[in-house]
Amino acid sequence: MRSAALRVVSLTGSGRVAEAEKQVNALANASPRDLVAIVERLAPFVESGDRHKRVPYVELQLKAAELLLKHRDKLAKAEQETLDRRLGWVYLANGQTALAVERLSMLTGDAPKNVSLQREIAHLLEKHDDRECQSLARQCWRRVETATKPGSPEWLIARLGVIECNSKLGQHDVARKLFENTRAIHQDLGGSETKARYMAADQELKRRAEAAR
């Protein structure tokens, strides 16, 4: 872990945010890879469930990531992926949904067969009710479907994700048809745990369809 990243995190954690920001600004042109380390090191704090505590980390990660965007073409492919992933997270944490979807759409579009990435981004986006988030989450789940064996646990979870996203997007008939077809072909629905999730989704489909009438 680069020492600059550790200093920035330490300063932020002790409430010395202005000093931390000066460190970030100083690295903007001198050391882009230190900025990569800072963006990555701040990620656990940005993704924390404690909204109040994560605010200074969100602001600082956003600052570092947006400075780093100016040097994106100079970064290795893995570093570019890290940047895009973290920008997506921090934009969501900062309420900038459209920017988050734009960045994450680029990331997932560049690696449509990367199942773990598609799954990660789908899980991230499906928590947000915004239509753009749900649309991209559905697209990611569909890619996981395509890349996994029909009826396998991974496939069934992806299919469930597609069903739930359709329901949240108001496409209740599509969601219901997918649900019924899946249950008819794969009657055990992957075992007790996955089946329980499908049954919960069934109830939620009914609730949403009723509310839409």
Coordinates of N, CA and C in Angstrom, one line a residue:
M1 N 0.8 -1.2 0.0 CA 0.0 0.0 0.0 C 0.9 1.2 0.0
R2 N 0.7 2.2 -0.9 CA 1.5 3.4 -1.0 C 1.3 4.2 0.2
S3 N 2.4 4.8 0.7 CA 2.3 5.7 1.9 C 1.4 6.9 1.8
A4 N 1.4 7.4 0.5 CA 0.5 8.6 0.3 C -0.9 8.3 0.6
A5 N -1.4 7.1 0.2 CA -2.7 6.7 0.4 C -3.0 6.5 1.9
L6 N -2.1 5.9 2.6 CA -2.2 5.8 4.1 C -2.3 7.1 4.8
R7 N -1.5 8.1 4.3 CA -1.6 9.4 4.9 C -2.9 10.1 4.7
V8 N -3.4 9.9 3.5 CA -4.7 10.6 3.2 C -5.8 10.0 4.0
V9 N -5.8 8.7 4.1 CA -6.9 8.0 4.9 C -6.8 8.4 6.4
S10 N -5.5 8.4 6.9 CA -5.3 8.8 8.3 C -5.8 10.2 8.6
L11 N -5.4 11.1 7.7 CA -5.8 12.5 7.9 C -7.3 12.7 7.9
T12 N -8.0 12.0 6.9 CA -9.4 12.0 6.8 C -10.1 11.4 8.1
G13 N -9.6 10.3 8.5 CA -10.1 9.7 9.7 C -10.0 10.5 11.0
S14 N -9.0 11.3 11.0 CA -8.8 12.2 12.2 C -9.5 13.5 12.1
G15 N -10.2 13.7 11.0 CA -11.0 14.9 10.8 C -10.2 16.0 10.1
R16 N -9.0 15.8 9.6 CA -8.2 16.8 9.0 C -8.4 16.7 7.5
V17 N -9.6 16.9 7.1 CA -10.0 16.6 5.7 C -9.4 17.6 4.7
A18 N -9.2 18.9 5.2 CA -8.6 19.9 4.3 C -7.1 19.5 4.0
E19 N -6.4 19.0 5.0 CA -5.1 18.6 4.8 C -5.0 17.4 3.8
A20 N -6.0 16.5 4.0 CA -6.0 15.3 3.1 C -6.3 15.7 1.7
E21 N -7.1 16.7 1.5 CA -7.4 17.2 0.2 C -6.2 17.9 -0.5
K22 N -5.4 18.6 0.3 CA -4.2 19.2 -0.2 C -3.2 18.1 -0.7
Q23 N -3.1 17.0 0.1 CA -2.3 15.9 -0.3 C -2.8 15.3 -1.7
V24 N -4.1 15.2 -1.8 CA -4.6 14.7 -3.1 C -4.3 15.6 -4.2
N25 N -4.5 16.9 -4.0 CA -4.3 17.9 -5.1 C -2.8 17.9 -5.5
A26 N -1.9 17.7 -4.5 CA -0.5 17.7 -4.8 C -0.1 16.5 -5.7
L27 N -0.8 15.4 -5.6 CA -0.5 14.2 -6.4 C -1.2 14.2 -7.7
A28 N -2.0 15.2 -8.0 CA -2.8 15.2 -9.2 C -2.0 15.0 -10.5
N29 N -0.9 15.6 -10.6 CA -0.1 15.5 -11.8 C 1.2 14.8 -11.5
A30 N 1.7 14.8 -10.3 CA 3.0 14.2 -10.0 C 3.0 12.7 -9.9
S31 N 1.9 12.1 -9.4 CA 1.9 10.7 -9.2 C 0.5 10.1 -9.3
P32 N 0.0 9.9 -10.6 CA -1.3 9.3 -10.8 C -1.5 8.0 -10.1
R33 N -0.5 7.1 -10.1 CA -0.6 5.8 -9.4 C -0.8 5.9 -7.9
D34 N -0.3 7.0 -7.3 CA -0.6 7.2 -5.9 C -2.1 7.5 -5.8
L35 N -2.7 8.2 -6.8 CA -4.1 8.5 -6.7 C -4.9 7.2 -6.9
V36 N -4.4 6.3 -7.7 CA -5.1 5.0 -7.8 C -5.2 4.3 -6.4
A37 N -4.0 4.4 -5.7 CA -4.0 3.7 -4.4 C -4.9 4.4 -3.4
I38 N -5.0 5.7 -3.5 CA -5.9 6.5 -2.6 C -7.3 6.1 -2.9
V39 N -7.7 6.1 -4.2 CA -9.1 5.8 -4.6 C -9.4 4.4 -4.0
E40 N -8.5 3.4 -4.2 CA -8.8 2.1 -3.7 C -8.8 2.0 -2.2
R41 N -7.9 2.7 -1.5 CA -7.8 2.6 -0.1 C -9.0 3.2 0.6
L42 N -9.7 4.2 0.0 CA -10.8 4.9 0.5 C -12.1 4.1 0.3
A43 N -12.1 3.1 -0.6 CA -13.3 2.4 -1.0 C -14.0 1.7 0.1
P44 N -13.4 1.0 1.1 CA -14.2 0.4 2.2 C -14.9 1.4 3.0
F45 N -14.4 2.6 3.1 CA -15.1 3.7 3.9 C -16.2 4.2 3.2
V46 N -16.1 4.4 1.8 CA -17.1 4.9 1.0 C -18.3 3.9 0.9
E47 N -18.0 2.6 1.0 CA -19.0 1.6 0.9 C -19.6 1.2 2.2
S48 N -19.2 1.9 3.3 CA -19.7 1.7 4.6 C -21.2 2.0 4.7
G49 N -21.9 1.2 5.6 CA -23.3 1.5 5.7 C -23.6 2.7 6.6
D50 N -22.6 3.3 7.3 CA -22.8 4.4 8.1 C -22.7 5.7 7.2
R51 N -23.9 6.2 6.8 CA -23.9 7.3 5.9 C -23.2 8.6 6.4
H52 N -23.4 8.8 7.8 CA -22.8 10.0 8.3 C -21.2 9.9 8.3
K53 N -20.7 8.8 8.7 CA -19.2 8.7 8.8 C -18.6 8.6 7.5
R54 N -19.3 8.2 6.5 CA -18.7 8.0 5.1 C -18.6 9.3 4.3
V55 N -19.3 10.4 4.8 CA -19.4 11.6 4.0 C -18.0 12.2 3.6
P56 N -17.1 12.4 4.6 CA -15.8 12.9 4.1 C -15.0 12.0 3.2
Y57 N -15.2 10.7 3.4 CA -14.5 9.8 2.5 C -15.0 9.8 1.1
V58 N -16.4 9.9 1.0 CA -17.0 10.1 -0.3 C -16.5 11.3 -1.0
E59 N -16.5 12.4 -0.4 CA -16.0 13.6 -1.0 C -14.6 13.6 -1.5
L60 N -13.8 12.9 -0.6 CA -12.3 12.9 -1.0 C -12.1 11.8 -2.1
Q61 N -12.8 10.7 -2.0 CA -12.6 9.7 -3.1 C -13.1 10.3 -4.4
L62 N -14.2 11.0 -4.4 CA -14.7 11.6 -5.6 C -13.7 12.6 -6.2
K63 N -13.0 13.4 -5.3 CA -12.0 14.4 -5.7 C -10.9 13.6 -6.4
A64 N -10.3 12.6 -5.7 CA -9.2 11.9 -6.2 C -9.5 11.2 -7.5
A65 N -10.7 10.6 -7.6 CA -11.1 9.8 -8.8 C -11.3 10.8 -10.0
E66 N -11.9 11.9 -9.8 CA -12.1 12.8 -10.9 C -10.8 13.5 -11.4
L67 N -9.8 13.7 -10.4 CA -8.5 14.1 -10.9 C -7.8 13.0 -11.7
L68 N -8.0 11.8 -11.2 CA -7.4 10.7 -11.9 C -7.9 10.5 -13.3
L69 N -9.2 10.8 -13.5 CA -9.8 10.7 -14.9 C -9.0 11.4 -16.0
K70 N -8.3 12.5 -15.6 CA -7.5 13.2 -16.5 C -6.3 12.4 -17.0
H71 N -5.9 11.4 -16.2 CA -4.8 10.6 -16.6 C -5.2 9.1 -17.0
R72 N -6.5 8.9 -17.2 CA -7.0 7.6 -17.4 C -6.2 6.8 -18.5
D73 N -5.9 7.5 -19.6 CA -5.3 6.8 -20.7 C -3.9 6.4 -20.4
K74 N -3.3 6.9 -19.4 CA -1.9 6.5 -19.0 C -1.9 5.3 -18.1
L75 N -3.1 4.9 -17.6 CA -3.2 3.8 -16.6 C -3.2 2.5 -17.3
A76 N -2.8 1.5 -16.6 CA -2.9 0.1 -17.1 C -4.4 -0.3 -17.1
K77 N -4.7 -1.3 -17.8 CA -6.1 -1.7 -18.0 C -6.8 -2.0 -16.6
A78 N -6.1 -2.7 -15.8 CA -6.6 -3.1 -14.5 C -6.8 -1.8 -13.6
E79 N -6.0 -0.8 -13.8 CA -6.1 0.4 -13.0 C -7.3 1.2 -13.6
Q80 N -7.5 1.2 -14.9 CA -8.7 1.8 -15.4 C -10.0 1.2 -14.9
E81 N -10.0 -0.1 -14.8 CA -11.1 -0.9 -14.3 C -11.4 -0.5 -12.9
T82 N -10.3 -0.4 -12.1 CA -10.5 0.0 -10.7 C -11.1 1.4 -10.6
L83 N -10.6 2.3 -11.4 CA -11.1 3.7 -11.4 C -12.5 3.7 -11.8
D84 N -12.9 3.0 -12.8 CA -14.3 3.1 -13.3 C -15.2 2.5 -12.2
R85 N -14.8 1.4 -11.6 CA -15.6 0.7 -10.6 C -15.8 1.6 -9.4
R86 N -14.7 2.3 -8.9 CA -14.8 3.1 -7.7 C -15.6 4.4 -8.0
L87 N -15.4 4.9 -9.3 CA -16.2 6.1 -9.6 C -17.7 5.8 -9.6
G88 N -18.1 4.6 -10.1 CA -19.5 4.2 -10.1 C -20.0 4.1 -8.6
W89 N -19.2 3.5 -7.7 CA -19.6 3.4 -6.3 C -19.8 4.8 -5.7
V90 N -18.8 5.7 -5.9 CA -18.8 7.0 -5.2 C -19.8 7.9 -5.8
Y91 N -20.1 7.8 -7.1 CA -21.2 8.6 -7.7 C -22.5 8.1 -7.1
L92 N -22.7 6.8 -6.9 CA -24.0 6.4 -6.3 C -24.1 6.9 -4.8
A93 N -22.9 6.8 -4.1 CA -22.9 7.2 -2.7 C -23.2 8.7 -2.6
N94 N -22.8 9.4 -3.6 CA -23.0 10.9 -3.6 C -24.3 11.3 -4.3
G95 N -25.2 10.4 -4.6 CA -26.5 10.7 -5.2 C -26.4 11.1 -6.7
Q96 N -25.3 10.9 -7.4 CA -25.1 11.2 -8.8 C -25.4 10.0 -9.6
T97 N -26.6 9.6 -9.7 CA -27.0 8.3 -10.3 C -26.7 8.2 -11.7
A98 N -27.0 9.3 -12.5 CA -26.8 9.2 -13.9 C -25.3 9.1 -14.3
L99 N -24.5 9.7 -13.5 CA -23.0 9.6 -13.7 C -22.6 8.2 -13.4
A100 N -23.1 7.6 -12.3 CA -22.8 6.3 -11.9 C -23.1 5.3 -13.0
V101 N -24.3 5.4 -13.5 CA -24.8 4.4 -14.5 C -24.0 4.6 -15.8
E102 N -23.6 5.8 -16.1 CA -22.8 6.0 -17.3 C -21.4 5.4 -17.2
R103 N -20.8 5.5 -16.0 CA -19.5 5.0 -15.8 C -19.5 3.4 -15.7
L104 N -20.5 2.9 -15.0 CA -20.6 1.5 -14.8 C -21.1 0.8 -16.1
S105 N -21.8 1.5 -16.9 CA -22.2 0.9 -18.2 C -21.0 0.8 -19.1
M106 N -20.1 1.7 -19.1 CA -18.8 1.6 -19.8 C -18.0 0.4 -19.3
L107 N -18.0 0.3 -18.0 CA -17.2 -0.8 -17.4 C -17.7 -2.1 -17.8
T108 N -19.0 -2.4 -17.6 CA -19.6 -3.7 -17.9 C -19.7 -3.9 -19.4
G109 N -19.8 -2.9 -20.2 CA -19.9 -3.0 -21.7 C -18.5 -3.4 -22.2
D110 N -17.4 -3.1 -21.6 CA -16.1 -3.4 -22.0 C -15.8 -4.9 -21.7
A111 N -16.5 -5.5 -20.8 CA -16.2 -6.9 -20.4 C -17.5 -7.7 -20.2
P112 N -18.3 -7.8 -21.3 CA -19.6 -8.5 -21.2 C -19.6 -9.9 -20.8
K113 N -18.4 -10.6 -20.9 CA -18.3 -12.0 -20.5 C -17.7 -12.2 -19.2
N114 N -17.4 -11.1 -18.5 CA -16.8 -11.2 -17.2 C -17.9 -11.4 -16.2
V115 N -18.2 -12.6 -15.9 CA -19.4 -13.0 -15.0 C -19.3 -12.3 -13.7
S116 N -18.1 -12.4 -13.0 CA -18.0 -11.9 -11.7 C -18.2 -10.4 -11.6
L117 N -17.7 -9.7 -12.7 CA -17.9 -8.2 -12.7 C -19.4 -7.9 -13.0
Q118 N -20.0 -8.6 -13.9 CA -21.4 -8.3 -14.2 C -22.3 -8.6 -13.0
R119 N -22.0 -9.7 -12.2 CA -22.7 -10.0 -11.0 C -22.5 -8.9 -10.0
E120 N -21.3 -8.5 -9.8 CA -21.0 -7.4 -8.8 C -21.7 -6.2 -9.1
I121 N -21.7 -5.7 -10.3 CA -22.4 -4.5 -10.7 C -23.9 -4.6 -10.6
A122 N -24.4 -5.8 -11.0 CA -25.9 -6.0 -10.8 C -26.3 -5.9 -9.4
H123 N -25.6 -6.6 -8.5 CA -25.9 -6.5 -7.1 C -25.9 -5.1 -6.5
L124 N -24.9 -4.3 -7.0 CA -24.7 -2.9 -6.6 C -25.9 -2.1 -7.0
L125 N -26.3 -2.2 -8.3 CA -27.3 -1.3 -8.9 C -28.8 -1.7 -8.5
E126 N -29.0 -3.0 -8.3 CA -30.4 -3.4 -8.0 C -30.9 -2.9 -6.7
K127 N -30.0 -2.4 -5.8 CA -30.4 -1.8 -4.5 C -31.0 -0.4 -4.7
H128 N -30.9 0.1 -5.9 CA -31.4 1.5 -6.1 C -32.6 1.5 -7.0
D129 N -33.6 2.2 -6.6 CA -34.9 2.2 -7.4 C -34.9 3.0 -8.7
D130 N -33.9 3.8 -8.9 CA -33.8 4.6 -10.1 C -33.9 3.7 -11.3
R131 N -34.7 4.1 -12.3 CA -34.9 3.2 -13.5 C -33.6 2.9 -14.3
E132 N -32.7 3.9 -14.3 CA -31.5 3.7 -15.1 C -30.7 2.6 -14.4
C133 N -30.7 2.6 -13.0 CA -30.0 1.6 -12.3 C -30.6 0.2 -12.5
Q134 N -31.9 0.2 -12.4 CA -32.5 -1.1 -12.6 C -32.4 -1.7 -14.1
S135 N -32.3 -0.8 -15.0 CA -32.2 -1.2 -16.4 C -30.8 -1.8 -16.6
L136 N -29.8 -1.1 -16.1 CA -28.4 -1.6 -16.2 C -28.2 -2.9 -15.4
A137 N -28.8 -3.0 -14.2 CA -28.7 -4.2 -13.4 C -29.4 -5.4 -14.2
R138 N -30.5 -5.2 -14.9 CA -31.1 -6.2 -15.7 C -30.2 -6.7 -16.8
Q139 N -29.6 -5.7 -17.4 CA -28.7 -6.0 -18.5 C -27.5 -6.9 -18.0
C140 N -27.0 -6.5 -16.9 CA -25.9 -7.3 -16.3 C -26.3 -8.7 -15.9
W141 N -27.5 -8.9 -15.3 CA -28.0 -10.2 -15.0 C -28.2 -11.0 -16.3
R142 N -28.7 -10.4 -17.3 CA -28.9 -11.1 -18.6 C -27.6 -11.6 -19.1
R143 N -26.5 -10.9 -19.0 CA -25.2 -11.3 -19.4 C -24.7 -12.5 -18.6
V144 N -25.0 -12.5 -17.3 CA -24.7 -13.6 -16.4 C -25.5 -14.9 -16.9
E145 N -26.7 -14.7 -17.2 CA -27.6 -15.7 -17.7 C -27.0 -16.4 -18.9
T146 N -26.6 -15.5 -19.9 CA -26.0 -16.0 -21.1 C -24.7 -16.8 -20.9
A147 N -23.9 -16.4 -19.9 CA -22.6 -17.0 -19.8 C -22.6 -18.2 -18.8
T148 N -23.7 -18.5 -18.2 CA -23.8 -19.7 -17.3 C -24.7 -20.8 -17.8
K149 N -24.6 -21.9 -17.2 CA -25.3 -23.1 -17.6 C -26.8 -23.0 -17.2
P150 N -27.8 -23.1 -18.1 CA -29.2 -23.0 -17.7 C -29.5 -24.0 -16.6
G151 N -30.2 -23.6 -15.5 CA -30.5 -24.4 -14.4 C -29.5 -24.5 -13.3
S152 N -28.3 -24.0 -13.6 CA -27.3 -24.1 -12.5 C -27.6 -23.0 -11.5
P153 N -27.0 -23.1 -10.3 CA -27.3 -22.1 -9.2 C -27.0 -20.7 -9.7
E154 N -25.9 -20.5 -10.4 CA -25.5 -19.2 -10.9 C -26.6 -18.7 -11.9
W155 N -27.0 -19.5 -12.8 CA -28.0 -19.2 -13.7 C -29.3 -18.8 -13.1
L156 N -29.8 -19.6 -12.1 CA -31.0 -19.4 -11.4 C -31.0 -18.0 -10.7
I157 N -29.9 -17.7 -10.1 CA -29.8 -16.4 -9.4 C -29.9 -15.3 -10.4
A158 N -29.2 -15.4 -11.5 CA -29.2 -14.4 -12.5 C -30.6 -14.2 -13.1
R159 N -31.3 -15.4 -13.4 CA -32.7 -15.3 -13.8 C -33.6 -14.6 -12.8
L160 N -33.4 -14.9 -11.5 CA -34.1 -14.2 -10.5 C -33.9 -12.7 -10.5
G161 N -32.6 -12.3 -10.7 CA -32.3 -10.9 -10.9 C -33.0 -10.2 -12.0
V162 N -33.1 -10.9 -13.2 CA -33.8 -10.4 -14.3 C -35.3 -10.2 -14.0
I163 N -35.9 -11.2 -13.3 CA -37.3 -11.2 -13.0 C -37.5 -10.0 -12.0
E164 N -36.7 -9.8 -11.0 CA -36.9 -8.7 -10.0 C -36.7 -7.4 -10.7
C165 N -35.8 -7.2 -11.5 CA -35.6 -5.9 -12.2 C -36.7 -5.6 -13.1
N166 N -37.3 -6.6 -13.8 CA -38.4 -6.3 -14.7 C -39.6 -5.9 -13.8
S167 N -39.8 -6.5 -12.7 CA -40.9 -6.1 -11.8 C -40.7 -4.7 -11.3
K168 N -39.5 -4.3 -10.9 CA -39.3 -3.0 -10.4 C -39.4 -1.9 -11.5
L169 N -39.2 -2.4 -12.8 CA -39.3 -1.5 -13.9 C -40.8 -1.4 -14.4
G170 N -41.7 -2.1 -13.7 CA -43.1 -2.0 -14.1 C -43.5 -3.0 -15.1
Q171 N -42.6 -3.9 -15.5 CA -42.9 -4.9 -16.6 C -43.4 -6.2 -15.9
H172 N -44.5 -6.1 -15.3 CA -45.0 -7.1 -14.4 C -45.4 -8.4 -15.2
D173 N -45.9 -8.2 -16.4 CA -46.3 -9.4 -17.2 C -45.0 -10.1 -17.7
V174 N -44.0 -9.4 -18.1 CA -42.8 -10.0 -18.5 C -42.2 -10.8 -17.3
A175 N -42.1 -10.1 -16.1 CA -41.6 -10.8 -14.9 C -42.4 -12.0 -14.6
R176 N -43.7 -12.0 -14.6 CA -44.5 -13.1 -14.3 C -44.3 -14.3 -15.3
K177 N -44.2 -14.0 -16.5 CA -44.0 -15.0 -17.5 C -42.6 -15.7 -17.3
L178 N -41.6 -14.9 -17.0 CA -40.3 -15.5 -16.8 C -40.3 -16.4 -15.5
F179 N -41.0 -15.9 -14.5 CA -41.1 -16.6 -13.3 C -41.7 -18.0 -13.5
E180 N -42.9 -18.0 -14.2 CA -43.6 -19.2 -14.4 C -42.9 -20.2 -15.3
N181 N -42.2 -19.7 -16.3 CA -41.5 -20.6 -17.2 C -40.3 -21.2 -16.5
T182 N -39.6 -20.4 -15.7 CA -38.5 -20.9 -14.9 C -38.9 -22.0 -13.9
R183 N -40.0 -21.8 -13.2 CA -40.5 -22.7 -12.2 C -41.0 -24.0 -12.9
A184 N -41.6 -23.9 -14.1 CA -42.0 -25.1 -14.8 C -40.9 -26.0 -15.3
I185 N -39.8 -25.3 -15.7 CA -38.7 -26.1 -16.3 C -37.7 -26.6 -15.2
H186 N -37.5 -25.8 -14.2 CA -36.6 -26.1 -13.1 C -37.4 -26.1 -11.8
Q187 N -38.1 -27.2 -11.6 CA -39.1 -27.2 -10.5 C -38.5 -27.1 -9.1
D188 N -37.3 -27.6 -8.9 CA -36.7 -27.5 -7.6 C -36.1 -26.1 -7.3
L189 N -35.9 -25.3 -8.4 CA -35.4 -24.0 -8.3 C -34.1 -23.9 -7.6
G190 N -33.3 -24.9 -7.8 CA -31.9 -24.9 -7.3 C -31.8 -25.3 -5.8
G191 N -32.8 -25.8 -5.2 CA -32.7 -26.2 -3.8 C -33.4 -25.2 -2.9
S192 N -33.5 -25.6 -1.6 CA -34.3 -24.8 -0.6 C -34.0 -23.4 -0.5
E193 N -32.7 -23.0 -0.5 CA -32.3 -21.6 -0.3 C -32.8 -20.7 -1.5
T194 N -32.4 -21.2 -2.7 CA -32.8 -20.4 -3.9 C -34.3 -20.5 -4.1
K195 N -34.9 -21.6 -3.8 CA -36.4 -21.7 -3.9 C -37.1 -20.7 -3.0
A196 N -36.6 -20.5 -1.8 CA -37.2 -19.6 -0.9 C -37.1 -18.1 -1.4
R197 N -36.0 -17.8 -2.1 CA -35.8 -16.5 -2.7 C -36.8 -16.3 -3.9
Y198 N -37.0 -17.4 -4.6 CA -38.0 -17.3 -5.7 C -39.4 -17.1 -5.2
M199 N -39.7 -17.8 -4.1 CA -41.1 -17.7 -3.5 C -41.3 -16.3 -2.9
A200 N -40.2 -15.7 -2.4 CA -40.3 -14.3 -1.9 C -40.5 -13.4 -3.0
A201 N -39.8 -13.6 -4.1 CA -40.0 -12.8 -5.3 C -41.4 -12.9 -5.9
D202 N -42.0 -14.1 -5.8 CA -43.3 -14.4 -6.3 C -44.3 -13.5 -5.5
Q203 N -44.1 -13.4 -4.2 CA -45.0 -12.6 -3.4 C -44.8 -11.1 -3.7
E204 N -43.6 -10.7 -4.0 CA -43.3 -9.3 -4.3 C -43.9 -9.0 -5.7
L205 N -43.8 -9.9 -6.6 CA -44.4 -9.7 -7.9 C -45.9 -9.4 -7.8
K206 N -46.6 -10.2 -7.0 CA -48.0 -10.1 -6.8 C -48.3 -8.7 -6.2
R207 N -47.5 -8.4 -5.2 CA -47.7 -7.1 -4.5 C -47.6 -5.9 -5.5
R208 N -46.5 -5.9 -6.3 CA -46.3 -4.8 -7.2 C -47.3 -4.8 -8.3
A209 N -47.7 -5.9 -8.8 CA -48.7 -6.0 -9.8 C -50.1 -5.4 -9.3
E210 N -50.4 -5.8 -8.1 CA -51.7 -5.3 -7.5 C -51.6 -3.8 -7.3
A211 N -50.4 -3.3 -6.8 CA -50.3 -1.9 -6.5 C -50.4 -1.1 -7.8
A212 N -50.0 -1.7 -9.0 CA -50.0 -1.0 -10.2 C -51.4 -0.9 -10.9
R213 N -52.3 -1.6 -10.3 CA -53.7 -1.6 -10.9 C -54.5 -0.4 -10.6

